[in-house]
Amino acid sequence: MRIIILGAAAGGGLPQWNCGCANCIAARHGRIPPMTQSSMAVSSDGENWAVINASPDIRAQLAATPALHPTGPRTVPLQSVLVTNGDIDHVAGLLTLREKQAFELFATAAIHEVLAENPMFAAVDTELVPRRTVALDTSFGLAAGLTAKLFAVPGKVPLYLEGDVVDTALVGETTVGVEITAEGRRALYIPGCADLPGWLLERVEGADLLLFDGTLWSDDEMITAGLGAKTGRRMGHISVGDPDGSLARLADTRLGRRVFVHINNSNPLCDPASPQSARAQDAGWQIARDGMEISL
Ligand code: MLT
Ligand code: MN
Ligand code: ZN
């Protein structure tokens, strides 16, 4: 199995257009690597690919990734796109993929419903891009040689569908993780996750690779940096470095490799030289960057 991180950042990217935080300034000045928004590509044979989450940066991401370049006048290695929630950073790129090109679009019924309710997504022609509804915990063929399964993780509805009261610990079809298997190897991709209860630790135990939500280092970092009013949990993201964060929760889980993805520009993990990056690496984690490749 071959995985390419197309975009390692959370929504907004690094730098984010309206952000003057230390990381965004450093990225603008070339002191730390910029990162595009959350997406990855996966293949079992290097010729047929699935993209997981279609970010607003997908045009530049595909351009920067030779494995996904067209191989004929209208022939592309992309067989399918799968989205793990309805967040703008994971679905807006579908509009870029509208150029009368055939591929399969996989999601849960709840996520397909969100897309169907927005008439703009009709631009992605259903004749050419069949909507494949996937039931939770049920295997399906994602692309040539790749089997996948979606599973619920704690999360919430997309920001633009939030009502007055928001349940940030929904476990259902709105936020899912993906298990991808090929030739006996098992990779798990969970770019958004509000909590790591025991049943989810059991679910990830023993995987060859875990790509996990690295949005925020600490739950209150947006607030203390003066960037926003919300905690990580309120945004549907467990922190990395707090005492009840993912580093601590996953410390005793057996995993081949562990990689943080969906990293917000406020997160000290954006800076490879930060003490927090050293702490994550000491705990066995890698921090994803755009273009990072993983072979299993
Ligand atoms: C998130 O991951 O929390 C979302 O991408 C937020 C957003 O839609 O801006
Ligand atoms: Mn996001
Ligand atoms: Zn910033």
PDB file of C-alpha atoms and ligand atoms in Angstrom:
ATOM      1  CA  MET A   1       0.000   0.000   0.000  1.00  0.00           C
ATOM      2  CA  ARG A   2       1.262   3.444  -0.918  1.00  0.00           C
ATOM      3  CA  ILE A   3      -0.024   6.588   0.782  1.00  0.00           C
ATOM      4  CA  ILE A   4       0.720  10.193  -0.174  1.00  0.00           C
ATOM      5  CA  ILE A   5      -0.253  13.012   2.164  1.00  0.00           C
ATOM      6  CA  LEU A   6      -1.678  15.588  -0.247  1.00  0.00           C
ATOM      7  CA  GLY A   7      -2.390  18.121   2.492  1.00  0.00           C
ATOM      8  CA  ALA A   8      -1.332  17.888   6.126  1.00  0.00           C
ATOM      9  CA  ALA A   9      -3.048  21.020   7.461  1.00  0.00           C
ATOM     10  CA  ALA A  10      -6.483  21.465   9.001  1.00  0.00           C
ATOM     11  CA  GLY A  11      -9.105  23.777   7.495  1.00  0.00           C
ATOM     12  CA  GLY A  12      -7.565  27.146   6.623  1.00  0.00           C
ATOM     13  CA  GLY A  13      -4.153  25.701   5.791  1.00  0.00           C
ATOM     14  CA  LEU A  14      -0.747  27.093   6.759  1.00  0.00           C
ATOM     15  CA  PRO A  15      -0.579  30.021   6.298  1.00  0.00           C
ATOM     16  CA  GLN A  16      -4.292  30.781   6.594  1.00  0.00           C
ATOM     17  CA  TRP A  17      -5.199  33.842   4.524  1.00  0.00           C
ATOM     18  CA  ASN A  18      -6.380  35.997   7.448  1.00  0.00           C
ATOM     19  CA  CYS A  19      -4.064  34.717  10.169  1.00  0.00           C
ATOM     20  CA  GLY A  20      -1.167  36.584  11.696  1.00  0.00           C
ATOM     21  CA  CYS A  21      -0.206  33.954  14.269  1.00  0.00           C
ATOM     22  CA  ALA A  22       3.476  33.088  14.727  1.00  0.00           C
ATOM     23  CA  ASN A  23       3.232  29.919  12.600  1.00  0.00           C
ATOM     24  CA  CYS A  24       1.417  31.640   9.732  1.00  0.00           C
ATOM     25  CA  ILE A  25       4.014  34.427   9.707  1.00  0.00           C
ATOM     26  CA  ALA A  26       6.853  31.878   9.797  1.00  0.00           C
ATOM     27  CA  ALA A  27       5.274  29.956   6.894  1.00  0.00           C
ATOM     28  CA  ARG A  28       4.866  33.150   4.847  1.00  0.00           C
ATOM     29  CA  HIS A  29       8.557  33.892   5.352  1.00  0.00           C
ATOM     30  CA  GLY A  30       9.682  30.363   4.508  1.00  0.00           C
ATOM     31  CA  ARG A  31      10.934  29.591   8.001  1.00  0.00           C
ATOM     32  CA  ILE A  32       8.586  26.606   8.371  1.00  0.00           C
ATOM     33  CA  PRO A  33       7.057  24.541   5.562  1.00  0.00           C
ATOM     34  CA  PRO A  34       3.609  25.690   4.390  1.00  0.00           C
ATOM     35  CA  MET A  35       0.861  23.050   4.359  1.00  0.00           C
ATOM     36  CA  THR A  36      -2.299  22.690   2.302  1.00  0.00           C
ATOM     37  CA  GLN A  37      -5.615  21.421   3.601  1.00  0.00           C
ATOM     38  CA  SER A  38      -6.485  17.922   4.757  1.00  0.00           C
ATOM     39  CA  SER A  39      -6.325  15.170   2.123  1.00  0.00           C
ATOM     40  CA  MET A  40      -4.478  11.982   1.286  1.00  0.00           C
ATOM     41  CA  ALA A  41      -4.161   9.599  -1.648  1.00  0.00           C
ATOM     42  CA  VAL A  42      -3.846   5.825  -1.414  1.00  0.00           C
ATOM     43  CA  SER A  43      -3.062   3.059  -3.885  1.00  0.00           C
ATOM     44  CA  SER A  44      -2.189  -0.605  -3.806  1.00  0.00           C
ATOM     45  CA  ASP A  45      -0.476  -0.745  -7.204  1.00  0.00           C
ATOM     46  CA  GLY A  46       0.788   2.809  -7.732  1.00  0.00           C
ATOM     47  CA  GLU A  47      -1.456   3.115 -10.805  1.00  0.00           C
ATOM     48  CA  ASN A  48      -4.996   3.300  -9.469  1.00  0.00           C
ATOM     49  CA  TRP A  49      -5.636   5.778  -6.683  1.00  0.00           C
ATOM     50  CA  ALA A  50      -8.301   6.847  -4.223  1.00  0.00           C
ATOM     51  CA  VAL A  51      -8.304  10.303  -2.694  1.00  0.00           C
ATOM     52  CA  ILE A  52      -9.639  10.592   0.833  1.00  0.00           C
ATOM     53  CA  ASN A  53     -11.184  14.001   1.460  1.00  0.00           C
ATOM     54  CA  ALA A  54     -11.354  16.587  -1.305  1.00  0.00           C
ATOM     55  CA  SER A  55      -9.855  19.764   0.086  1.00  0.00           C
ATOM     56  CA  PRO A  56     -10.243  23.273  -1.323  1.00  0.00           C
ATOM     57  CA  ASP A  57      -6.552  22.944  -2.311  1.00  0.00           C
ATOM     58  CA  ILE A  58      -7.034  19.807  -4.418  1.00  0.00           C
ATOM     59  CA  ARG A  59      -6.139  21.487  -7.704  1.00  0.00           C
ATOM     60  CA  ALA A  60      -2.669  22.415  -6.450  1.00  0.00           C
ATOM     61  CA  GLN A  61      -2.313  19.103  -4.606  1.00  0.00           C
ATOM     62  CA  LEU A  62      -2.982  17.062  -7.748  1.00  0.00           C
ATOM     63  CA  ALA A  63      -0.665  19.282  -9.768  1.00  0.00           C
ATOM     64  CA  ALA A  64       2.109  18.670  -7.225  1.00  0.00           C
ATOM     65  CA  THR A  65       1.643  14.871  -7.264  1.00  0.00           C
ATOM     66  CA  PRO A  66       2.953  13.135 -10.423  1.00  0.00           C
ATOM     67  CA  ALA A  67       1.306   9.817  -9.442  1.00  0.00           C
ATOM     68  CA  LEU A  68      -2.084  11.471  -9.957  1.00  0.00           C
ATOM     69  CA  HIS A  69      -1.356  13.250 -13.240  1.00  0.00           C
ATOM     70  CA  PRO A  70      -3.433  12.310 -16.321  1.00  0.00           C
ATOM     71  CA  THR A  71      -2.031   9.432 -18.351  1.00  0.00           C
ATOM     72  CA  GLY A  72      -4.080  10.214 -21.483  1.00  0.00           C
ATOM     73  CA  PRO A  73      -6.220  13.028 -22.914  1.00  0.00           C
ATOM     74  CA  ARG A  74      -8.949  12.336 -20.316  1.00  0.00           C
ATOM     75  CA  THR A  75      -7.529   9.352 -18.447  1.00  0.00           C
ATOM     76  CA  VAL A  76      -6.591   9.804 -14.813  1.00  0.00           C
ATOM     77  CA  PRO A  77      -5.219   7.485 -12.118  1.00  0.00           C
ATOM     78  CA  LEU A  78      -7.987   8.684  -9.755  1.00  0.00           C
ATOM     79  CA  GLN A  79     -10.619   5.963  -9.375  1.00  0.00           C
ATOM     80  CA  SER A  80     -12.530   7.231  -6.391  1.00  0.00           C
ATOM     81  CA  VAL A  81     -12.939   9.893  -3.739  1.00  0.00           C
ATOM     82  CA  LEU A  82     -14.086   9.150  -0.215  1.00  0.00           C
ATOM     83  CA  VAL A  83     -15.113  11.843   2.277  1.00  0.00           C
ATOM     84  CA  THR A  84     -15.018  11.296   6.033  1.00  0.00           C
ATOM     85  CA  ASN A  85     -17.319  14.170   7.007  1.00  0.00           C
ATOM     86  CA  GLY A  86     -19.141  17.082   5.397  1.00  0.00           C
ATOM     87  CA  ASP A  87     -16.719  19.786   6.575  1.00  0.00           C
ATOM     88  CA  ILE A  88     -15.811  22.394   3.989  1.00  0.00           C
ATOM     89  CA  ASP A  89     -12.122  21.466   4.113  1.00  0.00           C
ATOM     90  CA  HIS A  90     -13.081  17.895   3.127  1.00  0.00           C
ATOM     91  CA  VAL A  91     -15.741  18.437   0.461  1.00  0.00           C
ATOM     92  CA  ALA A  92     -15.183  21.805  -1.251  1.00  0.00           C
ATOM     93  CA  GLY A  93     -12.576  20.228  -3.542  1.00  0.00           C
ATOM     94  CA  LEU A  94     -15.306  18.102  -5.131  1.00  0.00           C
ATOM     95  CA  LEU A  95     -16.319  21.233  -7.027  1.00  0.00           C
ATOM     96  CA  THR A  96     -12.825  21.401  -8.526  1.00  0.00           C
ATOM     97  CA  LEU A  97     -13.211  17.792  -9.706  1.00  0.00           C
ATOM     98  CA  ARG A  98     -16.315  18.635 -11.765  1.00  0.00           C
ATOM     99  CA  GLU A  99     -14.717  18.585 -15.244  1.00  0.00           C
ATOM    100  CA  LYS A 100     -16.845  15.779 -16.737  1.00  0.00           C
ATOM    101  CA  GLN A 101     -14.534  13.181 -15.276  1.00  0.00           C
ATOM    102  CA  ALA A 102     -15.715   9.788 -14.080  1.00  0.00           C
ATOM    103  CA  PHE A 103     -14.856   8.573 -10.589  1.00  0.00           C
ATOM    104  CA  GLU A 104     -16.800   7.019  -7.728  1.00  0.00           C
ATOM    105  CA  LEU A 105     -17.761   9.103  -4.700  1.00  0.00           C
ATOM    106  CA  PHE A 106     -17.963   7.172  -1.427  1.00  0.00           C
ATOM    107  CA  ALA A 107     -19.508   8.439   1.824  1.00  0.00           C
ATOM    108  CA  THR A 108     -22.061   7.478   4.444  1.00  0.00           C
ATOM    109  CA  ALA A 109     -25.747   8.160   3.757  1.00  0.00           C
ATOM    110  CA  ALA A 110     -25.683  11.108   6.179  1.00  0.00           C
ATOM    111  CA  ILE A 111     -22.757  12.774   4.387  1.00  0.00           C
ATOM    112  CA  HIS A 112     -24.248  12.137   0.935  1.00  0.00           C
ATOM    113  CA  GLU A 113     -27.427  13.785   2.211  1.00  0.00           C
ATOM    114  CA  VAL A 114     -25.521  16.933   3.206  1.00  0.00           C
ATOM    115  CA  LEU A 115     -23.997  17.109  -0.291  1.00  0.00           C
ATOM    116  CA  ALA A 116     -27.329  16.411  -2.007  1.00  0.00           C
ATOM    117  CA  GLU A 117     -29.012  19.220  -0.072  1.00  0.00           C
ATOM    118  CA  ASN A 118     -26.537  21.702  -1.542  1.00  0.00           C
ATOM    119  CA  PRO A 119     -27.471  22.242  -5.195  1.00  0.00           C
ATOM    120  CA  MET A 120     -23.960  23.398  -6.078  1.00  0.00           C
ATOM    121  CA  PHE A 121     -22.652  19.836  -5.796  1.00  0.00           C
ATOM    122  CA  ALA A 122     -24.962  18.842  -8.671  1.00  0.00           C
ATOM    123  CA  ALA A 123     -22.172  20.328 -10.816  1.00  0.00           C
ATOM    124  CA  VAL A 124     -20.369  17.072 -10.076  1.00  0.00           C
ATOM    125  CA  ASP A 125     -22.465  15.096 -12.546  1.00  0.00           C
ATOM    126  CA  THR A 126     -24.055  12.060 -10.878  1.00  0.00           C
ATOM    127  CA  GLU A 127     -24.010  10.225 -14.221  1.00  0.00           C
ATOM    128  CA  LEU A 128     -20.230  10.316 -14.247  1.00  0.00           C
ATOM    129  CA  VAL A 129     -19.676  10.450 -10.507  1.00  0.00           C
ATOM    130  CA  PRO A 130     -22.005   7.888  -8.968  1.00  0.00           C
ATOM    131  CA  ARG A 131     -22.721   8.467  -5.279  1.00  0.00           C
ATOM    132  CA  ARG A 132     -21.842   5.256  -3.490  1.00  0.00           C
ATOM    133  CA  THR A 133     -23.441   5.029  -0.064  1.00  0.00           C
ATOM    134  CA  VAL A 134     -21.400   3.038   2.397  1.00  0.00           C
ATOM    135  CA  ALA A 135     -22.846   1.498   5.552  1.00  0.00           C
ATOM    136  CA  LEU A 136     -20.702   1.681   8.675  1.00  0.00           C
ATOM    137  CA  ASP A 137     -18.517  -1.323   9.488  1.00  0.00           C
ATOM    138  CA  THR A 138     -19.074  -2.889   6.064  1.00  0.00           C
ATOM    139  CA  SER A 139     -16.221  -3.693   3.674  1.00  0.00           C
ATOM    140  CA  PHE A 140     -16.250  -2.251   0.167  1.00  0.00           C
ATOM    141  CA  GLY A 141     -13.830  -1.941  -2.732  1.00  0.00           C
ATOM    142  CA  LEU A 142     -12.315   1.551  -2.584  1.00  0.00           C
ATOM    143  CA  ALA A 143     -10.064   1.244  -5.639  1.00  0.00           C
ATOM    144  CA  ALA A 144      -8.174  -1.563  -7.392  1.00  0.00           C
ATOM    145  CA  GLY A 145      -6.671  -3.813  -4.719  1.00  0.00           C
ATOM    146  CA  LEU A 146      -7.900  -1.657  -1.818  1.00  0.00           C
ATOM    147  CA  THR A 147     -10.606  -2.698   0.618  1.00  0.00           C
ATOM    148  CA  ALA A 148     -12.039  -0.104   3.001  1.00  0.00           C
ATOM    149  CA  LYS A 149     -14.416   0.087   5.915  1.00  0.00           C
ATOM    150  CA  LEU A 150     -15.908   3.187   7.552  1.00  0.00           C
ATOM    151  CA  PHE A 151     -16.399   3.346  11.302  1.00  0.00           C
ATOM    152  CA  ALA A 152     -17.995   5.993  13.493  1.00  0.00           C
ATOM    153  CA  VAL A 153     -15.766   8.179  15.662  1.00  0.00           C
ATOM    154  CA  PRO A 154     -16.864  10.868  18.135  1.00  0.00           C
ATOM    155  CA  GLY A 155     -17.539  14.115  16.282  1.00  0.00           C
ATOM    156  CA  LYS A 156     -20.198  16.619  15.327  1.00  0.00           C
ATOM    157  CA  VAL A 157     -22.141  17.901  12.347  1.00  0.00           C
ATOM    158  CA  PRO A 158     -20.329  20.299   9.966  1.00  0.00           C
ATOM    159  CA  LEU A 159     -19.857  23.855  11.260  1.00  0.00           C
ATOM    160  CA  TYR A 160     -22.348  25.235   8.700  1.00  0.00           C
ATOM    161  CA  LEU A 161     -25.085  22.898   9.988  1.00  0.00           C
ATOM    162  CA  GLU A 162     -24.585  23.599  13.675  1.00  0.00           C
ATOM    163  CA  GLY A 163     -27.743  24.660  15.525  1.00  0.00           C
ATOM    164  CA  ASP A 164     -27.939  26.483  18.849  1.00  0.00           C
ATOM    165  CA  VAL A 165     -26.991  23.360  20.774  1.00  0.00           C
ATOM    166  CA  VAL A 166     -24.148  21.267  19.403  1.00  0.00           C
ATOM    167  CA  ASP A 167     -23.485  17.673  20.393  1.00  0.00           C
ATOM    168  CA  THR A 168     -19.708  17.337  20.079  1.00  0.00           C
ATOM    169  CA  ALA A 169     -19.704  13.654  20.984  1.00  0.00           C
ATOM    170  CA  LEU A 170     -21.994  12.332  18.260  1.00  0.00           C
ATOM    171  CA  VAL A 171     -21.106   8.798  17.264  1.00  0.00           C
ATOM    172  CA  GLY A 172     -22.775   7.990  13.959  1.00  0.00           C
ATOM    173  CA  GLU A 173     -22.502   8.664  10.266  1.00  0.00           C
ATOM    174  CA  THR A 174     -21.469  12.328  10.361  1.00  0.00           C
ATOM    175  CA  THR A 175     -17.804  11.822  11.283  1.00  0.00           C
ATOM    176  CA  VAL A 176     -16.065   8.605  10.362  1.00  0.00           C
ATOM    177  CA  GLY A 177     -12.664   7.019  10.297  1.00  0.00           C
ATOM    178  CA  VAL A 178     -11.508   4.814   7.427  1.00  0.00           C
ATOM    179  CA  GLU A 179      -9.803   1.464   7.643  1.00  0.00           C
ATOM    180  CA  ILE A 180      -7.938   0.599   4.455  1.00  0.00           C
ATOM    181  CA  THR A 181      -6.532  -2.853   3.872  1.00  0.00           C
ATOM    182  CA  ALA A 182      -4.389  -4.241   1.089  1.00  0.00           C
ATOM    183  CA  GLU A 183      -2.308  -7.393   1.030  1.00  0.00           C
ATOM    184  CA  GLY A 184      -2.720  -7.976   4.735  1.00  0.00           C
ATOM    185  CA  ARG A 185      -1.677  -4.454   5.734  1.00  0.00           C
ATOM    186  CA  ARG A 186      -4.073  -2.262   7.709  1.00  0.00           C
ATOM    187  CA  ALA A 187      -4.037   1.554   7.714  1.00  0.00           C
ATOM    188  CA  LEU A 188      -6.433   3.777   9.638  1.00  0.00           C
ATOM    189  CA  TYR A 189      -7.182   7.377   8.717  1.00  0.00           C
ATOM    190  CA  ILE A 190      -8.995   9.491  11.325  1.00  0.00           C
ATOM    191  CA  PRO A 191      -8.527  13.197  10.490  1.00  0.00           C
ATOM    192  CA  GLY A 192     -11.286  14.416  12.827  1.00  0.00           C
ATOM    193  CA  CYS A 193     -12.013  12.907  16.229  1.00  0.00           C
ATOM    194  CA  ALA A 194     -13.419  14.513  19.374  1.00  0.00           C
ATOM    195  CA  ASP A 195     -12.449  11.822  21.863  1.00  0.00           C
ATOM    196  CA  LEU A 196     -10.625   8.508  22.282  1.00  0.00           C
ATOM    197  CA  PRO A 197     -12.880   6.244  24.346  1.00  0.00           C
ATOM    198  CA  GLY A 198     -11.818   2.677  25.138  1.00  0.00           C
ATOM    199  CA  TRP A 199     -13.797   1.140  22.257  1.00  0.00           C
ATOM    200  CA  LEU A 200     -11.948   3.318  19.762  1.00  0.00           C
ATOM    201  CA  LEU A 201      -8.557   2.418  21.252  1.00  0.00           C
ATOM    202  CA  GLU A 202      -9.524  -1.220  20.738  1.00  0.00           C
ATOM    203  CA  ARG A 203     -10.550  -0.450  17.163  1.00  0.00           C
ATOM    204  CA  VAL A 204      -7.121   0.964  16.263  1.00  0.00           C
ATOM    205  CA  GLU A 205      -5.040  -1.552  18.250  1.00  0.00           C
ATOM    206  CA  GLY A 206      -2.517  -3.411  16.135  1.00  0.00           C
ATOM    207  CA  ALA A 207      -2.847  -1.351  12.934  1.00  0.00           C
ATOM    208  CA  ASP A 208       0.228  -1.059  10.713  1.00  0.00           C
ATOM    209  CA  LEU A 209      -0.420   2.678  10.409  1.00  0.00           C
ATOM    210  CA  LEU A 210      -2.588   5.214  12.220  1.00  0.00           C
ATOM    211  CA  LEU A 211      -3.036   8.655  10.676  1.00  0.00           C
ATOM    212  CA  PHE A 212      -4.746  10.651  13.403  1.00  0.00           C
ATOM    213  CA  ASP A 213      -6.304  14.053  14.117  1.00  0.00           C
ATOM    214  CA  GLY A 214      -3.491  16.437  15.105  1.00  0.00           C
ATOM    215  CA  THR A 215      -5.562  19.622  14.874  1.00  0.00           C
ATOM    216  CA  LEU A 216      -4.582  21.288  18.151  1.00  0.00           C
ATOM    217  CA  TRP A 217      -1.758  20.752  20.603  1.00  0.00           C
ATOM    218  CA  SER A 218      -3.836  22.021  23.525  1.00  0.00           C
ATOM    219  CA  ASP A 219      -7.577  22.300  23.857  1.00  0.00           C
ATOM    220  CA  ASP A 220      -7.491  26.052  24.534  1.00  0.00           C
ATOM    221  CA  GLU A 221      -4.721  27.120  22.131  1.00  0.00           C
ATOM    222  CA  MET A 222      -7.007  29.108  19.810  1.00  0.00           C
ATOM    223  CA  ILE A 223      -8.313  31.056  22.791  1.00  0.00           C
ATOM    224  CA  THR A 224      -4.949  31.761  24.445  1.00  0.00           C
ATOM    225  CA  ALA A 225      -3.430  32.824  21.098  1.00  0.00           C
ATOM    226  CA  GLY A 226      -6.317  35.235  20.513  1.00  0.00           C
ATOM    227  CA  LEU A 227      -7.350  33.395  17.337  1.00  0.00           C
ATOM    228  CA  GLY A 228     -10.850  32.323  18.294  1.00  0.00           C
ATOM    229  CA  ALA A 229     -13.321  31.597  21.045  1.00  0.00           C
ATOM    230  CA  LYS A 230     -13.619  27.823  20.727  1.00  0.00           C
ATOM    231  CA  THR A 231     -11.902  24.964  22.458  1.00  0.00           C
ATOM    232  CA  GLY A 232     -10.714  21.980  20.455  1.00  0.00           C
ATOM    233  CA  ARG A 233     -13.426  19.772  21.891  1.00  0.00           C
ATOM    234  CA  ARG A 234     -16.057  22.290  20.861  1.00  0.00           C
ATOM    235  CA  MET A 235     -14.618  22.082  17.335  1.00  0.00           C
ATOM    236  CA  GLY A 236     -14.772  18.276  17.456  1.00  0.00           C
ATOM    237  CA  HIS A 237     -11.054  17.670  17.926  1.00  0.00           C
ATOM    238  CA  ILE A 238      -9.287  16.007  20.849  1.00  0.00           C
ATOM    239  CA  SER A 239      -6.015  17.769  21.665  1.00  0.00           C
ATOM    240  CA  VAL A 240      -2.622  16.169  21.119  1.00  0.00           C
ATOM    241  CA  GLY A 241      -0.681  17.247  24.155  1.00  0.00           C
ATOM    242  CA  ASP A 242      -3.070  17.823  27.061  1.00  0.00           C
ATOM    243  CA  PRO A 243      -3.074  15.239  29.882  1.00  0.00           C
ATOM    244  CA  ASP A 244      -6.191  13.628  28.342  1.00  0.00           C
ATOM    245  CA  GLY A 245      -5.016  14.197  24.763  1.00  0.00           C
ATOM    246  CA  SER A 246      -4.138  11.724  22.025  1.00  0.00           C
ATOM    247  CA  LEU A 247      -0.451  11.333  22.953  1.00  0.00           C
ATOM    248  CA  ALA A 248      -1.465  10.121  26.397  1.00  0.00           C
ATOM    249  CA  ARG A 249      -4.565   8.180  25.312  1.00  0.00           C
ATOM    250  CA  LEU A 250      -2.704   6.266  22.581  1.00  0.00           C
ATOM    251  CA  ALA A 251       0.543   5.765  24.513  1.00  0.00           C
ATOM    252  CA  ASP A 252      -0.153   2.096  25.269  1.00  0.00           C
ATOM    253  CA  THR A 253      -1.735   1.215  21.927  1.00  0.00           C
ATOM    254  CA  ARG A 254       0.270  -1.096  19.693  1.00  0.00           C
ATOM    255  CA  LEU A 255       0.763   0.496  16.265  1.00  0.00           C
ATOM    256  CA  GLY A 256       3.270   0.020  13.438  1.00  0.00           C
ATOM    257  CA  ARG A 257       3.496   3.721  12.639  1.00  0.00           C
ATOM    258  CA  ARG A 258       1.636   6.731  14.025  1.00  0.00           C
ATOM    259  CA  VAL A 259       1.330  10.025  12.164  1.00  0.00           C
ATOM    260  CA  PHE A 260      -0.480  13.262  12.983  1.00  0.00           C
ATOM    261  CA  VAL A 261      -2.495  14.806  10.132  1.00  0.00           C
ATOM    262  CA  HIS A 262      -5.057  17.676   9.910  1.00  0.00           C
ATOM    263  CA  ILE A 263      -2.740  20.026  11.811  1.00  0.00           C
ATOM    264  CA  ASN A 264      -4.117  23.488  12.514  1.00  0.00           C
ATOM    265  CA  ASN A 265      -1.903  26.511  11.856  1.00  0.00           C
ATOM    266  CA  SER A 266      -2.072  27.406  15.558  1.00  0.00           C
ATOM    267  CA  ASN A 267      -0.451  24.083  16.534  1.00  0.00           C
ATOM    268  CA  PRO A 268       3.229  24.148  17.607  1.00  0.00           C
ATOM    269  CA  LEU A 269       3.605  20.874  15.628  1.00  0.00           C
ATOM    270  CA  CYS A 270       3.699  23.113  12.513  1.00  0.00           C
ATOM    271  CA  ASP A 271       7.204  24.104  13.594  1.00  0.00           C
ATOM    272  CA  PRO A 272       9.605  21.157  13.237  1.00  0.00           C
ATOM    273  CA  ALA A 273      11.918  22.806  15.797  1.00  0.00           C
ATOM    274  CA  SER A 274       9.319  23.294  18.554  1.00  0.00           C
ATOM    275  CA  PRO A 275       9.634  21.426  21.857  1.00  0.00           C
ATOM    276  CA  GLN A 276       6.154  20.003  21.208  1.00  0.00           C
ATOM    277  CA  SER A 277       7.334  18.458  17.925  1.00  0.00           C
ATOM    278  CA  ALA A 278      10.213  16.867  19.835  1.00  0.00           C
ATOM    279  CA  ARG A 279       7.782  15.542  22.449  1.00  0.00           C
ATOM    280  CA  ALA A 280       5.527  13.977  19.826  1.00  0.00           C
ATOM    281  CA  GLN A 281       8.502  12.405  18.066  1.00  0.00           C
ATOM    282  CA  ASP A 282       9.899  11.085  21.335  1.00  0.00           C
ATOM    283  CA  ALA A 283       6.505   9.409  21.851  1.00  0.00           C
ATOM    284  CA  GLY A 284       6.900   7.663  18.482  1.00  0.00           C
ATOM    285  CA  TRP A 285       4.797   9.990  16.325  1.00  0.00           C
ATOM    286  CA  GLN A 286       5.608  11.477  12.953  1.00  0.00           C
ATOM    287  CA  ILE A 287       4.151  14.811  11.941  1.00  0.00           C
ATOM    288  CA  ALA A 288       2.730  14.790   8.415  1.00  0.00           C
ATOM    289  CA  ARG A 289       3.880  17.300   5.804  1.00  0.00           C
ATOM    290  CA  ASP A 290       2.561  17.824   2.297  1.00  0.00           C
ATOM    291  CA  GLY A 291       3.987  15.260  -0.107  1.00  0.00           C
ATOM    292  CA  MET A 292       4.976  12.810   2.635  1.00  0.00           C
ATOM    293  CA  GLU A 293       4.888   9.235   1.329  1.00  0.00           C
ATOM    294  CA  ILE A 294       4.316   6.112   3.347  1.00  0.00           C
ATOM    295  CA  SER A 295       4.715   2.572   1.999  1.00  0.00           C
ATOM    296  CA  LEU A 296       3.275  -0.348   3.900  1.00  0.00           C
TER     297      LEU A 296
HETATM  298  C1  MLT B   1     -12.772  21.249  11.380  1.00  0.00           C
HETATM  299  O1  MLT B   1     -12.040  20.308  11.109  1.00  0.00           O
HETATM  300  O2  MLT B   1     -13.008  21.556  12.563  1.00  0.00           O
HETATM  301  C2  MLT B   1     -13.416  21.994  10.270  1.00  0.00           C
HETATM  302  O3  MLT B   1     -12.649  21.883   9.132  1.00  0.00           O
HETATM  303  C3  MLT B   1     -13.712  23.387  10.635  1.00  0.00           C
HETATM  304  C4  MLT B   1     -14.212  24.153   9.456  1.00  0.00           C
HETATM  305  O4  MLT B   1     -15.091  23.677   8.711  1.00  0.00           O
HETATM  306  O5  MLT B   1     -13.733  25.277   9.242  1.00  0.00           O
HETATM  307 MN    MN B   2     -11.223  20.110   9.199  1.00  0.00          MN
HETATM  308 ZN    ZN B   3      -2.212  31.100  11.957  1.00  0.00          ZN
END
